[in-house]
Short mmCIF file of C-alpha atoms in Angstrom, two decimals:
data_model
loop_
_atom_site.label_atom_id
_atom_site.label_comp_id
_atom_site.label_asym_id
_atom_site.label_seq_id
_atom_site.Cartn_x
_atom_site.Cartn_y
_atom_site.Cartn_z
CA UNK A 613 97.12 93.23 86.86
CA UNK A 614 97.43 95.63 83.76
CA UNK A 615 97.98 98.96 84.80
CA UNK A 616 96.10 101.17 82.14
CA UNK A 617 97.13 104.92 83.11
CA UNK A 618 99.97 106.52 85.53
CA UNK A 619 100.02 110.09 86.38
CA UNK A 620 102.67 111.33 89.51
CA UNK A 621 100.57 113.89 91.76
CA UNK A 622 101.71 117.36 93.26
CA UNK A 623 101.99 116.06 96.70
CA UNK A 624 104.49 113.05 95.00
CA UNK A 625 101.74 110.58 95.44
CA UNK A 626 101.79 108.03 92.06
CA UNK A 627 98.04 107.63 90.83
CA UNK A 628 97.93 104.28 88.63
CA UNK A 629 94.77 102.61 87.28
CA UNK A 630 94.23 99.11 86.27
CA UNK A 631 92.30 96.27 85.25
CA UNK A 632 92.54 92.55 87.24
CA UNK A 633 90.46 90.69 84.96
CA UNK A 634 87.13 92.39 84.49
CA UNK A 635 87.87 93.89 87.94
CA UNK A 636 88.76 97.93 87.60
CA UNK A 637 90.47 99.68 89.99
CA UNK A 638 92.93 102.21 90.89
CA UNK A 639 96.02 102.24 93.58
CA UNK A 640 97.74 105.31 95.19
CA UNK A 641 101.07 104.81 96.73
CA UNK A 642 103.74 107.17 98.32
CA UNK A 643 106.21 108.85 96.54
CA UNK A 644 109.31 107.12 98.55
CA UNK A 645 106.79 103.51 97.40
CA UNK A 646 109.54 101.73 95.12
CA UNK A 647 112.84 103.89 95.37
CA UNK A 648 116.14 102.30 96.41
CA UNK A 649 116.09 100.94 100.32
CA UNK A 650 112.46 101.82 100.81
CA UNK A 651 110.10 99.54 102.54
CA UNK A 652 107.04 98.33 101.71
CA UNK A 653 104.30 100.82 102.08
CA UNK A 654 101.57 98.67 104.27
CA UNK A 655 98.22 98.70 102.60
CA UNK A 656 94.93 99.74 102.91
CA UNK A 657 91.96 99.06 101.13
CA UNK A 658 89.24 101.35 100.45
CA UNK A 659 85.72 100.95 99.41
CA UNK A 660 83.27 103.47 99.30
CA UNK A 661 79.76 102.80 100.91
CA UNK A 662 77.03 100.88 98.69
CA UNK A 663 78.89 100.63 95.09
CA UNK A 664 79.71 103.95 94.64
CA UNK A 665 82.40 104.15 91.84
CA UNK A 666 86.43 104.05 92.68
CA UNK A 667 86.75 107.79 91.02
CA UNK A 668 84.23 109.44 93.51
CA UNK A 669 85.62 113.02 94.05
CA UNK A 670 85.53 112.35 98.68
CA UNK A 671 87.20 109.22 97.75
CA UNK A 672 89.82 110.06 96.24
CA UNK A 673 90.66 112.89 98.11
CA UNK A 674 90.58 110.33 101.56
CA UNK A 675 93.08 108.33 99.13
CA UNK A 676 95.21 110.48 98.10
CA UNK A 677 96.00 111.63 101.72
CA UNK A 678 96.17 108.41 102.82
CA UNK A 679 98.86 107.63 100.33
CA UNK A 680 100.69 111.05 101.22
CA UNK A 681 100.30 109.71 104.85
CA UNK A 682 102.85 106.73 103.90
CA UNK A 683 100.56 103.83 103.09
CA UNK A 684 99.30 102.12 99.75
CA UNK A 685 95.63 102.70 98.98
CA UNK A 686 93.42 100.56 96.67
CA UNK A 687 89.97 100.90 95.07
CA UNK A 688 88.35 99.02 92.73
CA UNK A 689 84.38 99.24 91.69
CA UNK A 690 81.49 97.20 92.73
CA UNK A 691 80.02 94.35 90.15
CA UNK A 692 77.21 97.03 88.73
CA UNK A 693 79.20 99.78 90.05
CA UNK A 694 81.05 102.68 88.67
CA UNK A 695 82.59 101.43 85.05
CA UNK A 696 80.96 97.42 85.74
CA UNK A 697 78.27 96.71 83.59
CA UNK A 698 75.01 96.97 85.30
CA UNK A 699 71.95 94.78 84.87
CA UNK A 700 68.82 95.35 84.11
CA UNK A 701 67.70 93.89 87.82
CA UNK A 702 70.63 96.34 88.93
CA UNK A 703 68.79 99.46 87.13
CA UNK A 704 65.33 98.57 88.32
CA UNK A 705 66.82 98.11 92.16
CA UNK A 706 68.29 101.58 91.91
CA UNK A 707 64.94 103.06 90.96
CA UNK A 708 63.15 101.43 93.25
CA UNK A 709 65.47 102.51 96.02
CA UNK A 710 65.26 106.32 94.45
CA UNK A 711 61.13 105.88 94.36
CA UNK A 712 60.82 104.89 98.00
CA UNK A 713 63.69 107.52 99.42
CA UNK A 714 61.83 110.42 97.24
CA UNK A 715 57.98 109.47 98.64
CA UNK A 716 59.59 108.81 101.91
CA UNK A 717 58.26 105.06 101.93
CA UNK A 718 60.40 102.25 103.53
CA UNK A 719 63.37 101.21 101.97
CA UNK A 720 65.04 98.14 103.82
CA UNK A 721 63.86 95.38 101.52
CA UNK A 722 64.86 96.91 98.58
CA UNK A 723 68.74 97.59 99.84
CA UNK A 724 68.56 94.28 101.30
CA UNK A 725 67.41 92.48 97.92
CA UNK A 726 70.08 94.87 96.51
CA UNK A 727 73.25 95.22 98.53
CA UNK A 728 73.09 91.96 100.45
CA UNK A 729 73.83 90.28 95.89
CA UNK A 730 76.24 93.00 95.97
CA UNK A 731 78.11 92.16 99.22
CA UNK A 732 78.51 88.30 98.29
CA UNK A 733 79.85 89.15 94.51
CA UNK A 734 82.29 92.11 96.03
CA UNK A 735 84.03 90.30 98.65
CA UNK A 736 85.63 87.26 96.00
CA UNK A 737 86.81 90.52 94.14
CA UNK A 738 88.73 92.32 96.77
CA UNK A 739 90.77 89.23 97.88
CA UNK A 740 91.58 88.76 94.49
CA UNK A 741 92.75 92.55 94.33
CA UNK A 742 94.26 91.72 97.51
CA UNK A 743 96.86 88.70 96.20
CA UNK A 744 97.44 90.94 93.06
CA UNK A 745 98.73 94.32 95.33
CA UNK A 746 100.82 92.23 97.73
CA UNK A 747 102.39 90.36 94.72
CA UNK A 748 104.10 94.16 94.18
CA UNK A 749 107.28 94.36 95.18
CA UNK A 750 106.54 98.76 96.77
CA UNK A 751 103.72 97.25 98.98
CA UNK A 752 103.40 94.54 101.65
CA UNK A 753 101.53 94.04 104.87
CA UNK A 754 99.93 94.85 107.02
CA UNK A 755 96.81 95.49 105.80
CA UNK A 756 93.51 97.70 106.75
CA UNK A 757 90.33 98.55 105.09
CA UNK A 758 88.39 101.50 105.02
CA UNK A 759 85.12 102.73 104.00
CA UNK A 760 81.86 100.35 103.32
CA UNK A 761 81.18 98.59 106.63
CA UNK A 762 79.02 96.12 104.73
CA UNK A 763 81.59 94.80 102.93
CA UNK A 764 84.11 95.29 105.45
CA UNK A 765 82.02 93.12 107.39
CA UNK A 766 82.38 90.29 105.50
CA UNK A 767 86.38 91.08 104.53
CA UNK A 768 87.49 91.20 107.91
CA UNK A 769 85.05 88.03 109.11
CA UNK A 770 86.42 86.21 105.23
CA UNK A 771 90.64 87.79 105.37
CA UNK A 772 92.69 86.87 108.09
CA UNK A 773 95.23 89.44 105.98
CA UNK A 774 92.82 92.39 107.33
CA UNK A 775 94.71 94.13 110.83
CA UNK A 776 92.68 97.25 111.40
CA UNK A 777 89.30 98.36 109.97
CA UNK A 778 87.84 102.07 109.68
CA UNK A 779 83.71 101.62 108.96
CA UNK A 780 81.38 104.40 107.82
CA UNK A 781 77.82 103.71 109.32
CA UNK A 782 76.39 105.84 106.43
CA UNK A 783 75.29 102.56 104.13
CA UNK A 784 73.03 100.08 104.43
CA UNK A 785 74.77 96.99 106.31
CA UNK A 786 72.14 93.48 105.19
CA UNK A 787 70.71 91.13 107.56
CA UNK A 788 73.93 88.59 107.41
CA UNK A 789 76.41 91.10 108.15
CA UNK A 790 74.84 93.00 110.93
CA UNK A 791 74.64 89.36 112.46
CA UNK A 792 78.75 88.72 111.01
CA UNK A 793 79.27 91.71 113.11
CA UNK A 794 79.95 89.62 116.43
CA UNK A 795 82.68 87.45 114.34
CA UNK A 796 84.73 91.17 113.85
CA UNK A 797 87.62 90.82 116.22
CA UNK A 798 90.05 93.43 114.47
CA UNK A 799 91.05 96.52 116.30
CA UNK A 800 87.95 98.84 115.09
CA UNK A 801 87.25 102.49 113.70
CA UNK A 802 83.41 103.24 113.59
CA UNK A 803 82.52 106.75 111.90
CA UNK A 804 78.75 107.84 112.60
CA UNK A 805 77.28 110.81 111.26
CA UNK A 806 74.78 111.73 114.34
CA UNK A 807 71.97 113.39 112.38
CA UNK A 808 72.41 111.08 108.74
CA UNK A 809 69.17 111.03 107.56
CA UNK A 810 69.31 107.85 105.57
CA UNK A 811 70.39 105.37 108.08
CA UNK A 812 68.76 105.33 111.58
CA UNK A 813 71.07 106.21 114.55
CA UNK A 814 69.86 103.69 116.80
CA UNK A 815 70.83 100.84 114.69
CA UNK A 816 74.30 102.59 113.99
CA UNK A 817 74.68 102.37 117.10
CA UNK A 818 73.51 98.63 117.75
CA UNK A 819 75.71 97.38 115.07
CA UNK A 820 78.61 99.58 117.04
CA UNK A 821 77.59 97.24 120.13
CA UNK A 822 77.54 94.06 118.49
CA UNK A 823 81.38 94.31 116.79
CA UNK A 824 83.33 91.42 118.96
CA UNK A 825 86.56 93.27 118.56
CA UNK A 826 87.87 93.89 122.11
CA UNK A 827 89.48 97.70 120.68
CA UNK A 828 86.92 99.26 118.99
CA UNK A 829 86.28 103.28 118.85
CA UNK A 830 82.99 105.27 117.95
CA UNK A 831 83.53 108.89 116.43
CA UNK A 832 80.34 110.43 116.42
CA UNK A 833 79.93 114.13 114.57
CA UNK A 834 76.62 116.48 113.88
CA UNK A 835 75.49 116.21 110.21
CA UNK A 836 73.77 114.78 107.60
CA UNK A 837 75.32 111.48 105.49
CA UNK A 838 78.45 113.33 103.56
CA UNK A 839 78.99 116.04 106.65
CA UNK A 840 81.97 113.40 108.30
CA UNK A 841 84.75 116.36 108.59
CA UNK A 842 87.59 115.76 107.20
CA UNK A 843 89.70 116.32 110.78
CA UNK A 844 88.18 112.58 110.52
CA UNK A 845 90.68 111.82 107.92
CA UNK A 846 93.43 112.68 109.80
CA UNK A 847 92.65 110.86 112.75
CA UNK A 848 92.12 107.59 111.23
CA UNK A 849 95.44 107.88 109.43
CA UNK A 850 96.57 107.64 113.04
CA UNK A 851 94.47 104.79 113.78
CA UNK A 852 96.05 103.23 111.26
CA UNK A 853 99.27 103.84 111.79
CA UNK A 854 99.32 102.59 115.51
CA UNK A 855 98.08 98.80 113.65
CA UNK A 856 100.01 98.96 110.51
CA UNK A 857 102.69 100.65 110.81
#
């Protein structure tokens, strides 16, 4: 892992960008992290729905807030997303999705063909990143996951170091991950926007029902896809506080 930039933010959080092979990422750590006598910070892996970039403003705001709360928070760009190069097939799939949604046509099969392979590529990179992050002296376990549901399901099933997860219901979840949901057993917080125009409500409720976790909580709020209330970030930090601290 090579750090390529570093800045101390107004709230004391240290923001660093890094590369790990071909993987670009960002890491936010509390102001006290790494100081003499400070315990290693618990870690939250934060992924944006459907592979939006690590620098997207909503993700950065959540990451900074969680870091100020005492967590180390990391995000990476998934293959073909953010600063990663896109293939011609990726560009065509994105164009097909935009066209179908603008025309009000069904887009599930297009999403399936695009998001399914993206999840398969992204999860091994998240695990590689996790290995590197936990080797840093200022970061320790336990480890939580927050964000993109499709990647989170696969990661929670494949990665025993994940102790708790917060999922956003607004991203498309491929069939393979909907089937894997029963294998998710970590404590779970599931956020649903009740009027999300791009995610059928019943599908999200069925997915919540399928999760195998004995402790799982559904928070539903009125509003569209990007309308998740800020207080859910606070509640998310308290949820992780119960399981990571």
